[in-house]
Short mmCIF file of C-alpha atoms in Angstrom, two decimals:
data_model
loop_
_atom_site.label_atom_id
_atom_site.label_comp_id
_atom_site.label_asym_id
_atom_site.label_seq_id
_atom_site.Cartn_x
_atom_site.Cartn_y
_atom_site.Cartn_z
CA MET A 1 35.61 18.94 -48.41
CA LYS A 2 33.87 16.22 -51.06
CA ILE A 3 32.50 13.07 -49.53
CA ALA A 4 31.28 10.01 -51.85
CA VAL A 5 28.62 8.10 -50.30
CA ALA A 6 27.52 4.38 -52.33
CA THR A 7 23.55 4.29 -52.72
CA MET A 8 21.57 2.29 -55.02
CA ASN A 9 20.31 5.10 -57.35
CA GLY A 10 21.79 8.37 -55.99
CA GLY A 11 20.71 11.21 -54.51
CA LEU A 12 20.59 12.55 -51.14
CA GLU A 13 17.07 10.99 -50.44
CA ASP A 14 18.82 7.79 -51.19
CA ASN A 15 19.78 4.80 -49.03
CA VAL A 16 23.75 3.96 -47.83
CA SER A 17 24.81 0.47 -49.39
CA PRO A 18 25.50 -1.77 -47.80
CA MET A 19 28.30 -2.82 -50.02
CA PHE A 20 31.47 -0.22 -51.75
CA GLY A 21 32.26 -1.78 -54.19
CA ARG A 22 28.82 -3.45 -55.85
CA CYS A 23 26.78 -0.93 -54.97
CA ARG A 24 25.16 0.58 -58.67
CA SER A 25 25.75 4.64 -57.55
CA TYR A 26 28.11 6.56 -56.16
CA THR A 27 26.73 9.86 -54.29
CA PHE A 28 29.40 12.46 -54.07
CA VAL A 29 28.23 15.66 -51.75
CA ASP A 30 30.33 18.76 -51.67
CA VAL A 31 30.61 20.80 -48.46
CA GLU A 32 31.60 23.65 -47.12
CA GLY A 33 31.58 23.89 -43.11
CA LYS A 34 28.61 21.73 -42.10
CA ASP A 35 27.00 22.94 -44.78
CA ILE A 36 25.93 20.87 -48.24
CA LYS A 37 26.78 22.92 -51.41
CA ASN A 38 26.03 19.91 -54.18
CA THR A 39 24.87 16.89 -55.27
CA THR A 40 25.78 15.08 -57.88
CA VAL A 41 25.75 10.99 -58.98
CA GLU A 42 28.04 8.55 -61.01
CA GLN A 43 27.10 5.22 -61.93
CA ASN A 44 29.49 2.75 -59.92
CA GLN A 45 30.75 1.01 -63.98
CA PHE A 46 32.43 -2.20 -61.21
CA ALA A 47 29.74 -2.93 -59.64
CA GLY A 48 29.89 -6.03 -62.55
CA ALA A 49 33.41 -6.69 -62.34
CA VAL A 50 33.85 -9.99 -62.25
CA GLY A 51 37.12 -9.04 -60.26
CA GLY A 52 38.16 -6.43 -58.29
CA ALA A 53 35.25 -4.01 -58.09
CA GLY A 54 36.48 -2.90 -54.80
CA ILE A 55 39.38 -1.41 -55.50
CA GLN A 56 38.55 -0.34 -59.23
CA ALA A 57 36.14 1.66 -57.50
CA ALA A 58 38.10 2.68 -54.45
CA GLN A 59 40.60 4.31 -57.27
CA PHE A 60 37.84 5.44 -59.56
CA ILE A 61 36.74 7.36 -55.63
CA ILE A 62 40.28 8.52 -54.96
CA ASN A 63 40.23 10.35 -58.84
CA LYS A 64 36.86 12.29 -57.91
CA GLY A 65 38.52 13.87 -55.01
CA ALA A 66 36.82 12.44 -52.69
CA ASP A 67 38.44 12.99 -48.91
CA VAL A 68 35.34 11.32 -47.11
CA VAL A 69 33.60 8.13 -48.31
CA ILE A 70 30.71 6.66 -46.62
CA ALA A 71 29.12 2.90 -47.17
CA GLY A 72 27.68 -0.12 -45.33
CA ASN A 73 30.92 -2.41 -45.70
CA PHE A 74 34.15 -2.23 -46.84
CA GLY A 75 36.70 -5.08 -48.11
CA PRO A 76 39.41 -5.58 -47.00
CA ASN A 77 41.15 -4.53 -50.57
CA ALA A 78 38.98 -1.23 -50.73
CA SER A 79 40.29 -0.36 -47.71
CA SER A 80 43.68 -0.71 -47.54
CA VAL A 81 43.66 1.46 -51.05
CA PHE A 82 41.61 4.58 -49.37
CA SER A 83 44.50 3.98 -46.25
CA GLN A 84 47.28 4.82 -48.50
CA SER A 85 45.40 7.72 -50.01
CA ASN A 86 44.46 9.09 -46.78
CA VAL A 87 41.00 8.92 -46.96
CA LYS A 88 38.45 8.65 -44.38
CA VAL A 89 36.42 5.14 -44.34
CA VAL A 90 33.23 5.59 -42.74
CA SER A 91 30.42 2.67 -42.23
CA ALA A 92 27.11 4.02 -41.80
CA GLN A 93 23.73 2.59 -42.69
CA GLY A 94 20.57 5.36 -43.69
CA ASN A 95 19.50 8.12 -45.77
CA VAL A 96 22.29 9.79 -47.23
CA LYS A 97 21.51 13.19 -46.42
CA ASP A 98 20.78 11.83 -42.43
CA VAL A 99 24.04 10.65 -42.39
CA VAL A 100 26.01 12.82 -43.92
CA THR A 101 24.79 15.67 -41.63
CA LYS A 102 25.48 13.16 -38.84
CA TYR A 103 29.06 13.13 -40.07
CA LEU A 104 29.18 16.51 -40.29
CA ASN A 105 27.93 17.41 -36.75
CA GLY A 106 30.90 14.11 -35.55
CA GLU A 107 27.77 12.14 -34.42
CA ILE A 108 29.51 9.79 -36.93
CA GLN A 109 33.19 9.38 -37.35
CA SER A 110 35.58 7.31 -39.37
CA SER A 111 37.44 4.69 -37.88
CA PRO A 112 40.96 2.42 -39.04
CA GLN A 113 38.52 -0.35 -37.45
CA THR A 114 36.31 0.04 -40.01
CA MET A 115 33.61 -3.46 -40.86
CA LEU A 116 35.36 -5.42 -43.14
CA GLY A 117 32.72 -7.45 -45.77
CA MET A 118 33.38 -10.17 -48.01
CA GLY A 119 33.81 -9.16 -51.36
CA ARG A 120 31.88 -11.15 -54.09
CA GLY A 121 35.60 -11.70 -56.26
CA MET A 122 36.79 -15.68 -56.42
CA GLY A 123 38.07 -14.84 -52.54
CA ARG A 124 41.94 -15.74 -51.12
CA GLY A 125 41.79 -16.03 -47.82
CA MET A 126 39.01 -14.71 -45.00
CA GLY A 127 37.26 -17.81 -45.32
CA ARG A 128 36.92 -18.23 -48.96
CA GLY A 129 33.01 -16.72 -48.96
CA ARG A 130 31.56 -18.74 -46.52
CA GLY A 131 31.27 -15.42 -43.74
CA MET A 132 31.97 -11.96 -43.17
CA GLY A 133 35.34 -10.48 -42.25
CA PHE A 134 35.92 -8.27 -39.09
CA ALA A 135 37.12 -5.39 -37.97
CA GLN A 136 41.04 -6.08 -36.69
CA GLN A 137 40.96 -6.98 -33.06
CA PRO A 138 42.61 -4.84 -30.41
CA MET A 139 46.34 -5.73 -29.36
CA TYR A 140 44.92 -5.55 -25.34
CA PRO A 141 41.46 -7.40 -24.42
CA MET A 142 39.15 -4.69 -24.13
CA PRO A 143 37.39 -4.25 -20.54
CA LYS A 144 34.21 -6.20 -20.28
CA GLU A 145 32.01 -3.56 -20.58
CA GLN A 146 34.10 -2.10 -23.52
CA ASP A 147 33.40 -5.25 -24.91
CA ILE A 148 30.17 -5.19 -24.54
CA SER A 149 29.21 -2.02 -25.83
CA ALA A 150 31.42 -2.92 -29.29
CA LEU A 151 29.42 -6.10 -29.60
CA GLU A 152 25.99 -4.58 -29.04
CA LYS A 153 26.38 -1.72 -31.23
CA ARG A 154 28.19 -4.46 -33.76
CA MET A 155 24.60 -6.20 -33.49
CA LYS A 156 22.64 -3.03 -34.19
CA GLN A 157 24.60 -2.34 -37.28
CA ILE A 158 24.12 -6.17 -38.19
CA GLU A 159 20.46 -5.58 -37.68
CA GLN A 160 20.52 -2.32 -40.15
CA GLN A 161 22.35 -4.25 -43.05
CA LEU A 162 19.83 -6.97 -42.28
CA ASP A 163 17.09 -4.28 -43.39
CA GLN A 164 18.26 -2.36 -45.63
CA ILE A 165 19.20 -5.93 -47.51
CA LYS A 166 15.12 -7.09 -46.85
CA LYS A 167 14.75 -3.60 -48.42
CA THR A 168 16.66 -3.72 -51.73
CA LEU A 169 15.50 -7.01 -52.09
CA GLU A 170 11.80 -6.03 -52.29
CA GLU A 171 12.64 -3.07 -54.37
CA LEU A 172 14.19 -5.60 -57.07
CA LYS A 173 11.37 -8.11 -57.03
CA LYS A 174 9.14 -5.10 -57.58
CA LYS A 175 10.71 -4.61 -61.03
#
């Protein structure tokens, strides 16, 4: 199995990037069973694209043969491309090796309702860049306990993303 992870600089010791299409690099992790066998890093040649970075990056990941892709957020277009190609999408934050290990151990899973963040393109709908998109709501309302749990989980993910963004910003200011 091949897992692609959106990263800043690449490698197992890097952190998962909060954004998929405009991350700096992708770390490809080759796995047999639950063992990491090999890793390679590829720069994201689409990070600076004027528009369509997510779609182009998604196609790049698919062409590399990834079965699973991990990032903090995925835009709706990239998510759609992955869905059509049967590539599992996982929204996660943290150290690459830790996140991959958690995925392999079933502690985090792919979800058809992955959080959708806004891309940086010109925008067509979803608020024209004035906010983040949200996962699709289920057809039937959730029981109150599930709703509270889902909101608490989402809040924790957003807090982790904010921490990652702050860390990245600090790293960029140091350079």
